[in-house]
Amino acid sequence: MDSSTFEPIDARALELQIGKARVAIDLDQVDRVVETVCTPMPMAHRLVRGIGFDDNRPIVCVALSGKAAHPSAEQVTAVLLVGAGSVVWAVCADHVLGVVPLIGRSTVPDARLPRWLTRVFSKDGRSLAHVNSVQLVVDIGGPA
């Protein structure tokens, strides 16, 4: 890791396996993790897998894996994001791996990634994709 391209941070995040990628979401941006049935939505943003429900509250399920959406409802692991309002946003995960300490964040933007996805570095030296959930909701769902 080139120390000139990252800034030190001291944070803890929830580590997820999404496809082949390891993804981190800061703990203060995570409400909880639930299993829900996600039903596809026609004409939704390409990253929106569909809609699920948690105690009668709709969940917008965001899939970062790049896999084609299933044409029918399916069970997903949804990492519910902190936010106000009657609709909950969630990132779909293949596996929830646990809490990971973070020590650095990339200062070099990657033009291939959306602005809500950056690189962070774990205490054990791994590079992870990092989700800024507030920016994700704004970019995919419009102004909060």
Coordinates of C-alpha atoms in Angstrom, one line a residue:
M1 CA 0.0 0.0 0.0
D2 CA 1.5 3.4 -1.1
S3 CA 1.0 5.7 1.9
S4 CA 1.0 8.8 -0.4
T5 CA -2.4 7.7 -1.9
F6 CA -4.3 7.1 1.3
E7 CA -5.3 8.9 4.4
P8 CA -5.3 7.3 7.8
I9 CA -8.6 6.5 9.4
D10 CA -9.7 4.6 12.6
A11 CA -13.0 3.0 11.9
R12 CA -14.9 -0.3 12.1
A13 CA -17.0 -1.6 9.3
L14 CA -19.2 -4.6 8.5
E15 CA -17.5 -6.8 5.9
L16 CA -19.6 -8.4 3.3
Q17 CA -18.9 -10.9 0.5
I18 CA -20.7 -9.8 -2.7
G19 CA -19.9 -12.0 -5.6
K20 CA -16.1 -12.1 -5.6
A21 CA -15.7 -8.7 -3.9
R22 CA -15.1 -7.9 -0.3
V23 CA -17.2 -4.8 0.6
A24 CA -17.2 -2.7 3.8
I25 CA -20.0 -0.5 5.2
D26 CA -19.2 1.7 8.3
L27 CA -21.0 0.3 11.3
D28 CA -22.7 3.7 11.9
Q29 CA -24.3 3.3 8.5
V30 CA -25.7 -0.2 9.2
D31 CA -29.1 -0.6 10.9
R32 CA -29.2 -4.4 10.9
V33 CA -29.1 -7.5 8.8
V34 CA -32.3 -9.3 7.8
E35 CA -33.4 -12.1 5.4
T36 CA -36.2 -11.0 3.1
V37 CA -37.9 -12.0 -0.1
C38 CA -37.0 -9.6 -2.8
T39 CA -39.4 -9.1 -5.7
P40 CA -38.0 -7.6 -9.0
M41 CA -39.2 -4.2 -10.1
P42 CA -39.6 -3.5 -13.8
M43 CA -37.8 -0.4 -15.0
A44 CA -35.9 0.2 -11.8
H45 CA -32.3 1.4 -11.7
R46 CA -30.0 -1.3 -12.9
L47 CA -28.6 -1.9 -9.4
V48 CA -32.0 -2.2 -7.7
R49 CA -32.7 -5.9 -7.4
G50 CA -36.2 -5.3 -6.2
I51 CA -38.4 -4.6 -3.2
G52 CA -38.6 -6.6 0.0
F53 CA -40.4 -6.0 3.3
D54 CA -39.4 -5.8 7.0
D55 CA -42.4 -5.4 9.4
N56 CA -44.5 -3.9 6.6
R57 CA -41.8 -1.4 5.7
P58 CA -40.6 -1.5 2.1
I59 CA -36.9 -2.3 1.5
V60 CA -35.2 -1.2 -1.7
C61 CA -32.7 -4.0 -2.3
V62 CA -29.5 -2.9 -4.1
A63 CA -27.4 -5.5 -5.7
L64 CA -23.7 -4.6 -6.3
S65 CA -22.7 -8.0 -7.7
G66 CA -23.4 -7.1 -11.3
K67 CA -25.3 -10.4 -11.7
A68 CA -28.5 -10.3 -13.8
A69 CA -31.6 -9.9 -11.6
H70 CA -33.7 -13.0 -11.2
P71 CA -37.0 -12.7 -13.0
S72 CA -38.9 -14.0 -9.9
A73 CA -38.9 -13.3 -6.2
E74 CA -36.0 -14.7 -4.2
Q75 CA -34.7 -14.8 -0.6
V76 CA -31.8 -12.4 0.0
T77 CA -29.6 -11.3 2.9
A78 CA -30.2 -7.5 3.2
V79 CA -28.0 -5.2 5.1
L80 CA -30.4 -2.4 6.1
L81 CA -28.9 1.0 6.0
V82 CA -29.5 3.8 8.5
G83 CA -31.9 6.4 7.2
A84 CA -35.0 8.4 7.9
G85 CA -38.3 7.8 6.1
S86 CA -40.8 5.1 5.4
V87 CA -38.6 3.3 2.9
V88 CA -35.5 1.4 3.9
W89 CA -32.5 0.9 1.6
A90 CA -30.4 -2.2 1.8
V91 CA -27.3 -3.7 0.2
C92 CA -27.8 -7.4 -0.7
A93 CA -24.9 -9.6 0.4
D94 CA -23.9 -13.2 -0.4
H95 CA -22.3 -13.5 3.0
V96 CA -21.9 -11.3 6.1
L97 CA -18.4 -11.9 7.3
G98 CA -18.2 -9.8 10.4
V99 CA -16.7 -6.6 11.7
V100 CA -13.3 -5.4 10.3
P101 CA -11.1 -2.6 11.6
L102 CA -10.1 0.0 8.9
I103 CA -6.9 2.0 9.0
G104 CA -6.8 3.9 5.7
R105 CA -8.9 5.3 2.9
S106 CA -7.8 5.9 -0.7
T107 CA -7.4 9.5 -1.7
V108 CA -7.2 8.7 -5.4
P109 CA -10.6 8.5 -7.1
D110 CA -11.2 5.5 -9.4
A111 CA -13.1 6.7 -12.5
R112 CA -14.4 3.1 -13.0
L113 CA -16.3 3.3 -9.7
P114 CA -19.5 5.2 -8.8
R115 CA -18.8 8.1 -6.5
W116 CA -20.3 6.2 -3.5
L117 CA -17.8 3.4 -3.8
T118 CA -14.1 3.9 -2.8
R119 CA -11.2 1.8 -1.5
V120 CA -10.3 1.3 2.2
F121 CA -7.6 -0.7 3.8
S122 CA -8.1 -3.1 6.7
K123 CA -5.8 -3.4 9.7
D124 CA -4.6 -6.8 8.3
G125 CA -3.5 -5.1 5.0
R126 CA -6.4 -6.0 2.7
S127 CA -8.0 -3.6 0.2
L128 CA -11.8 -3.5 0.4
A129 CA -14.5 -1.7 -1.5
H130 CA -16.2 0.9 0.8
V131 CA -19.8 2.0 0.4
N132 CA -20.9 5.5 1.4
S133 CA -24.6 4.6 2.0
V134 CA -25.8 8.2 2.0
Q135 CA -24.3 8.9 -1.4
L136 CA -25.6 5.6 -2.8
V137 CA -29.2 6.4 -1.8
V138 CA -28.9 9.9 -3.4
D139 CA -27.3 8.6 -6.6
I140 CA -29.7 5.7 -7.1
G141 CA -32.9 7.0 -5.5
G142 CA -32.7 10.7 -6.0
P143 CA -32.5 13.4 -3.3
A144 CA -33.2 12.2 0.2

